[in-house]
Amino acid sequence: MTAKVHLFTDGACKGNPGPGGWGALLRYGDVEKELFGGEANTTNNRMELMAAIEGLKALKRPCSVVLTTDSQYVMKGINEWLAGWKKKGWRNAAKQPIKNQDLWQQLDAECQRHQVEWRWVRGHTGHAENERADQLANKGVAGVKA
């Protein structure tokens, strides 16, 4: 794994649930790629997860990735909760199925393919790449047919 890719992700939702979008900005050296998409009836947490999944899926071969998100849900899920969920058969402490299990499993699979370093930034504070990911996520929302 030689390539060091920077991935900036964000999700957006108009209503929760409601129409949602995800955005990802990939940067390798001075090459950038913008990705976005949306769903008609979703949640902000699902869109945050989709942004990370789709950004990682866009990489054709295993890479060293610095993934920056403004989602505490994604950060805590990947760094604190995931191992326990897997041990407990994808159930939470109350023995209930975890929310968004389908997406957590996809994100886990993508993280197995790459070497991912996770970074968190506070959203909407002028972080240039986070702001661009937010704009892409909103483009994703705008493209959804209600």
CSV table of C-alpha atoms in Angstrom, one decimal, residues 68-126:
chain,number,residue,atom,x,y,z
A,68,THR,CA,-11.7,12.9,7.4
A,69,THR,CA,-15.4,13.1,8.5
A,70,ASP,CA,-17.4,15.5,10.7
A,71,SER,CA,-19.6,12.6,11.9
A,72,GLN,CA,-19.2,11.6,15.5
A,73,TYR,CA,-21.5,8.6,14.7
A,74,VAL,CA,-19.1,7.3,12.1
A,75,MET,CA,-16.0,8.0,14.2
A,76,LYS,CA,-17.4,6.3,17.3
A,77,GLY,CA,-18.8,3.4,15.3
A,78,ILE,CA,-15.6,2.6,13.6
A,79,ASN,CA,-13.3,3.2,16.5
A,80,GLU,CA,-15.3,2.2,19.6
A,81,TRP,CA,-18.4,0.2,18.8
A,82,LEU,CA,-17.6,-2.0,15.7
A,83,ALA,CA,-15.5,-4.7,17.4
A,84,GLY,CA,-18.2,-5.2,20.0
A,85,TRP,CA,-21.0,-5.3,17.5
A,86,LYS,CA,-19.2,-8.0,15.5
A,87,LYS,CA,-18.5,-10.1,18.7
A,88,LYS,CA,-22.2,-9.8,19.7
A,89,GLY,CA,-23.5,-10.8,16.2
A,90,TRP,CA,-24.3,-7.2,15.2
A,91,ARG,CA,-26.3,-6.5,18.3
A,92,ASN,CA,-26.0,-3.6,20.7
A,93,ALA,CA,-25.7,-3.7,24.5
A,94,ALA,CA,-29.5,-4.1,24.8
A,95,LYS,CA,-29.3,-7.2,22.5
A,96,GLN,CA,-31.2,-5.4,19.7
A,97,PRO,CA,-30.0,-5.5,16.1
A,98,ILE,CA,-27.8,-2.4,15.5
A,99,LYS,CA,-29.1,0.4,13.2
A,100,ASN,CA,-27.7,0.6,9.7
A,101,GLN,CA,-26.1,-2.9,10.0
A,102,ASP,CA,-26.0,-3.2,6.2
A,103,LEU,CA,-23.9,-0.1,5.9
A,104,TRP,CA,-21.6,-0.8,8.8
A,105,GLN,CA,-20.8,-4.2,7.3
A,106,GLN,CA,-20.0,-2.6,3.9
A,107,LEU,CA,-17.8,0.0,5.6
A,108,ASP,CA,-16.1,-2.7,7.6
A,109,ALA,CA,-15.4,-4.6,4.4
A,110,GLU,CA,-14.0,-1.5,2.7
A,111,CYS,CA,-11.8,-0.8,5.7
A,112,GLN,CA,-10.3,-4.4,5.4
A,113,ARG,CA,-9.3,-3.5,1.8
A,114,HIS,CA,-7.5,-0.3,2.7
A,115,GLN,CA,-5.3,1.0,5.5
A,116,VAL,CA,-7.5,3.8,6.9
A,117,GLU,CA,-6.5,6.5,9.3
A,118,TRP,CA,-9.6,8.2,10.7
A,119,ARG,CA,-9.7,11.9,11.5
A,120,TRP,CA,-12.6,14.0,12.8
A,121,VAL,CA,-13.3,17.7,12.2
A,122,ARG,CA,-16.1,19.8,13.5
A,123,GLY,CA,-18.5,20.5,10.7
A,124,HIS,CA,-19.4,23.9,9.3
A,125,THR,CA,-16.3,25.6,10.8
A,126,GLY,CA,-14.6,26.6,7.5
